[in-house]
PDB file of C-alpha atoms in Angstrom:
ATOM      1  CA  MET A 148     113.787 134.008  91.085  1.00  0.00           C
ATOM      2  CA  TRP A 149     111.804 131.863  93.489  1.00  0.00           C
ATOM      3  CA  ARG A 150     109.157 130.976  90.736  1.00  0.00           C
ATOM      4  CA  HIS A 151     112.098 129.800  88.427  1.00  0.00           C
ATOM      5  CA  LEU A 152     113.683 127.860  91.287  1.00  0.00           C
ATOM      6  CA  ALA A 153     110.255 126.132  91.977  1.00  0.00           C
ATOM      7  CA  PHE A 154     109.542 125.509  88.298  1.00  0.00           C
ATOM      8  CA  ALA A 155     113.099 123.865  87.926  1.00  0.00           C
ATOM      9  CA  LEU A 156     112.518 121.709  90.911  1.00  0.00           C
ATOM     10  CA  ALA A 157     109.214 120.687  89.459  1.00  0.00           C
ATOM     11  CA  ILE A 158     110.657 119.613  86.251  1.00  0.00           C
ATOM     12  CA  LEU A 159     113.487 117.678  87.884  1.00  0.00           C
ATOM     13  CA  ALA A 160     111.019 115.796  90.081  1.00  0.00           C
ATOM     14  CA  GLY A 161     108.993 114.899  86.932  1.00  0.00           C
ATOM     15  CA  ILE A 162     112.012 113.722  85.183  1.00  0.00           C
ATOM     16  CA  GLN A 163     112.925 111.453  88.270  1.00  0.00           C
ATOM     17  CA  ASP A 164     109.294 110.118  88.316  1.00  0.00           C
ATOM     18  CA  ALA A 165     109.445 109.503  84.542  1.00  0.00           C
ATOM     19  CA  GLN A 166     112.544 107.368  85.127  1.00  0.00           C
ATOM     20  CA  ALA A 167     110.956 105.198  87.760  1.00  0.00           C
ATOM     21  CA  THR A 168     108.802 102.341  86.921  1.00  0.00           C
ATOM     22  CA  ILE A 169     106.221 100.367  88.450  1.00  0.00           C
ATOM     23  CA  VAL A 170     106.809  96.504  87.915  1.00  0.00           C
ATOM     24  CA  SER A 171     105.043  93.596  89.539  1.00  0.00           C
ATOM     25  CA  ALA A 172     106.401  90.128  90.445  1.00  0.00           C
ATOM     26  CA  SER A 173     104.625  87.009  91.583  1.00  0.00           C
ATOM     27  CA  LEU A 174     105.569  84.394  94.028  1.00  0.00           C
ATOM     28  CA  SER A 175     103.706  81.252  94.890  1.00  0.00           C
ATOM     29  CA  HIS A 176     103.240  78.179  97.072  1.00  0.00           C
ATOM     30  CA  ALA A 177     101.720  75.026  95.962  1.00  0.00           C
ATOM     31  CA  GLY A 178     100.178  74.566  99.317  1.00  0.00           C
ATOM     32  CA  GLN A 179      99.734  71.593 101.864  1.00  0.00           C
ATOM     33  CA  ALA A 180      97.160  70.101 104.331  1.00  0.00           C
ATOM     34  CA  LEU A 181      96.355  71.889 107.491  1.00  0.00           C
ATOM     35  CA  THR A 182      95.591  69.142 109.973  1.00  0.00           C
ATOM     36  CA  ARG A 183      95.917  71.052 113.601  1.00  0.00           C
ATOM     37  CA  LYS A 184      93.854  74.006 114.882  1.00  0.00           C
ATOM     38  CA  GLY A 185      95.815  76.583 116.410  1.00  0.00           C
ATOM     39  CA  GLN A 186      99.248  75.559 114.978  1.00  0.00           C
ATOM     40  CA  TRP A 187     100.850  78.069 112.635  1.00  0.00           C
ATOM     41  CA  TYR A 188     101.882  76.712 109.071  1.00  0.00           C
ATOM     42  CA  ARG A 189     104.444  78.499 107.152  1.00  0.00           C
ATOM     43  CA  PHE A 190     104.518  79.055 103.427  1.00  0.00           C
ATOM     44  CA  GLY A 191     107.754  80.167 102.149  1.00  0.00           C
ATOM     45  CA  LEU A 192     107.327  82.201  99.080  1.00  0.00           C
ATOM     46  CA  GLY A 193     110.966  83.155  98.413  1.00  0.00           C
ATOM     47  CA  HIS A 194     112.524  86.223  97.150  1.00  0.00           C
ATOM     48  CA  LEU A 195     111.518  88.445  94.264  1.00  0.00           C
ATOM     49  CA  PRO A 196     113.681  88.371  90.938  1.00  0.00           C
ATOM     50  CA  GLN A 197     116.680  90.703  90.982  1.00  0.00           C
ATOM     51  CA  ASP A 198     115.200  92.867  88.191  1.00  0.00           C
ATOM     52  CA  SER A 199     112.034  93.253  90.402  1.00  0.00           C
ATOM     53  CA  ARG A 200     113.571  94.863  93.270  1.00  0.00           C
ATOM     54  CA  GLY A 201     112.798  98.504  94.324  1.00  0.00           C
ATOM     55  CA  GLN A 202     110.516 100.203  96.615  1.00  0.00           C
ATOM     56  CA  VAL A 203     106.998  98.408  97.445  1.00  0.00           C
ATOM     57  CA  THR A 204     104.086 100.377  96.507  1.00  0.00           C
ATOM     58  CA  GLY A 205     101.425  97.713  97.122  1.00  0.00           C
ATOM     59  CA  LEU A 206     100.512  93.958  96.945  1.00  0.00           C
ATOM     60  CA  SER A 207      97.853  91.530  96.440  1.00  0.00           C
ATOM     61  CA  TRP A 208      97.456  88.005  97.578  1.00  0.00           C
ATOM     62  CA  GLN A 209      95.310  85.008  97.385  1.00  0.00           C
ATOM     63  CA  ILE A 210      94.848  81.928  99.300  1.00  0.00           C
ATOM     64  CA  ASN A 211      93.061  78.936  97.694  1.00  0.00           C
ATOM     65  CA  SER A 212      91.716  75.896  99.417  1.00  0.00           C
ATOM     66  CA  LEU A 213      89.996  72.726  98.251  1.00  0.00           C
ATOM     67  CA  THR A 214      87.093  73.286 100.560  1.00  0.00           C
ATOM     68  CA  PRO A 215      85.551  76.417 102.029  1.00  0.00           C
ATOM     69  CA  TRP A 216      87.129  77.749 105.118  1.00  0.00           C
ATOM     70  CA  PRO A 217      85.127  76.854 108.192  1.00  0.00           C
ATOM     71  CA  GLN A 218      86.031  80.392 109.559  1.00  0.00           C
ATOM     72  CA  LEU A 219      88.606  82.672 108.696  1.00  0.00           C
ATOM     73  CA  PRO A 220      92.040  81.697 109.621  1.00  0.00           C
ATOM     74  CA  LEU A 221      94.622  83.644 111.433  1.00  0.00           C
ATOM     75  CA  LEU A 222      96.724  85.067 108.621  1.00  0.00           C
ATOM     76  CA  LEU A 223     100.305  86.918 108.656  1.00  0.00           C
ATOM     77  CA  LEU A 224     102.180  88.032 105.551  1.00  0.00           C
ATOM     78  CA  CYS A 225     105.791  88.337 106.429  1.00  0.00           C
ATOM     79  CA  HIS A 226     108.705  90.202 104.654  1.00  0.00           C
ATOM     80  CA  ASP A 227     111.809  88.918 106.523  1.00  0.00           C
ATOM     81  CA  SER A 228     110.897  89.284 110.172  1.00  0.00           C
ATOM     82  CA  ASP A 229     108.301  92.179 109.665  1.00  0.00           C
ATOM     83  CA  CYS A 230     104.909  90.640 109.718  1.00  0.00           C
ATOM     84  CA  ARG A 231     101.315  92.172 109.073  1.00  0.00           C
ATOM     85  CA  ARG A 232      97.930  90.487 109.753  1.00  0.00           C
ATOM     86  CA  LEU A 233      95.861  89.897 106.898  1.00  0.00           C
ATOM     87  CA  ASP A 234      92.063  90.325 107.300  1.00  0.00           C
ATOM     88  CA  SER A 235      90.854  88.051 104.420  1.00  0.00           C
ATOM     89  CA  VAL A 236      92.217  85.054 102.134  1.00  0.00           C
ATOM     90  CA  ALA A 237      92.157  87.447  99.267  1.00  0.00           C
ATOM     91  CA  GLY A 238      92.863  91.084  98.905  1.00  0.00           C
ATOM     92  CA  ARG A 239      94.971  94.049  98.039  1.00  0.00           C
ATOM     93  CA  SER A 240      96.876  96.380 100.328  1.00  0.00           C
ATOM     94  CA  ARG A 241      99.681  98.917 100.890  1.00  0.00           C
ATOM     95  CA  HIS A 242     101.290  96.724 103.513  1.00  0.00           C
ATOM     96  CA  PHE A 243     105.062  97.246 103.364  1.00  0.00           C
ATOM     97  CA  ALA A 244     104.636 100.295 101.020  1.00  0.00           C
ATOM     98  CA  THR A 245     107.721 102.320 101.044  1.00  0.00           C
ATOM     99  CA  GLN A 246     110.004  99.242 102.182  1.00  0.00           C
ATOM    100  CA  THR A 247     112.526  97.842  99.869  1.00  0.00           C
ATOM    101  CA  SER A 248     111.180  94.614  98.099  1.00  0.00           C
ATOM    102  CA  ARG A 249     114.685  92.767  99.047  1.00  0.00           C
ATOM    103  CA  GLY A 250     114.244  89.818 101.364  1.00  0.00           C
ATOM    104  CA  GLU A 251     112.103  86.770 101.895  1.00  0.00           C
ATOM    105  CA  TRP A 252     108.360  86.774 101.640  1.00  0.00           C
ATOM    106  CA  SER A 253     106.239  84.148 103.463  1.00  0.00           C
ATOM    107  CA  VAL A 254     102.632  83.546 104.717  1.00  0.00           C
ATOM    108  CA  PHE A 255     101.563  82.048 108.032  1.00  0.00           C
ATOM    109  CA  ILE A 256      98.163  80.268 108.624  1.00  0.00           C
ATOM    110  CA  ALA A 257      96.656  79.460 111.856  1.00  0.00           C
ATOM    111  CA  LEU A 258      93.099  77.750 111.898  1.00  0.00           C
ATOM    112  CA  ALA A 259      91.179  79.110 114.998  1.00  0.00           C
ATOM    113  CA  GLY A 260      90.595  76.773 117.888  1.00  0.00           C
ATOM    114  CA  ALA A 261      92.575  73.845 119.241  1.00  0.00           C
ATOM    115  CA  GLY A 262      93.042  70.169 118.442  1.00  0.00           C
ATOM    116  CA  THR A 263      92.676  68.217 115.109  1.00  0.00           C
ATOM    117  CA  GLN A 264      91.053  69.740 112.096  1.00  0.00           C
ATOM    118  CA  GLN A 265      88.400  67.189 110.909  1.00  0.00           C
ATOM    119  CA  PRO A 266      88.495  66.821 107.956  1.00  0.00           C
ATOM    120  CA  SER A 267      91.802  68.362 107.096  1.00  0.00           C
ATOM    121  CA  LEU A 268      91.677  71.638 105.247  1.00  0.00           C
ATOM    122  CA  ARG A 269      93.942  71.535 101.891  1.00  0.00           C
ATOM    123  CA  VAL A 270      95.339  74.714 100.971  1.00  0.00           C
ATOM    124  CA  THR A 271      95.859  74.339  97.157  1.00  0.00           C
ATOM    125  CA  GLY A 272      97.842  77.508  96.582  1.00  0.00           C
ATOM    126  CA  ILE A 273      99.101  80.777  97.870  1.00  0.00           C
ATOM    127  CA  SER A 274      99.975  83.658  95.250  1.00  0.00           C
ATOM    128  CA  LEU A 275     101.509  87.010  96.185  1.00  0.00           C
ATOM    129  CA  THR A 276     101.893  89.884  93.697  1.00  0.00           C
ATOM    130  CA  VAL A 277     104.314  92.684  94.772  1.00  0.00           C
ATOM    131  CA  ASP A 278     104.098  96.107  93.176  1.00  0.00           C
ATOM    132  CA  VAL A 279     107.575  97.780  93.115  1.00  0.00           C
ATOM    133  CA  ARG A 280     108.603 101.087  92.042  1.00  0.00           C
ATOM    134  CA  SER A 281     112.016 100.711  90.421  1.00  0.00           C
ATOM    135  CA  GLY A 282     114.412 103.492  89.836  1.00  0.00           C
ATOM    136  CA  ARG A 283     115.906 102.099  86.489  1.00  0.00           C
TER     137      ARG A 283
END
């Protein structure tokens, strides 16, 4: 009897997984000039489209600049008020996995040091792709 119950539960779990789909949605920001070291710059990426909402399974990001970074900046990826540090200007991660994708996404960048950045560093674009498990 227990084997039949376990088999039925496995089939039910398989049906539920088959109904869930993974979708990817991308957000972006055009960029701006970074002129001060030690100052946090906020890049609001916005909200995912309504049809791309569900449970986050992974994400990827890329931060482009007109010139090479003098050194790796301090980077935070935020989902509403929950922020996680990024260790590179491009990558893939499971940050925020299992969280709902609903809410605002943003990136914060701070150049290391203090004072004026000479010459200014121009961020030419930020892109974020969020992979979402949708239960539709």
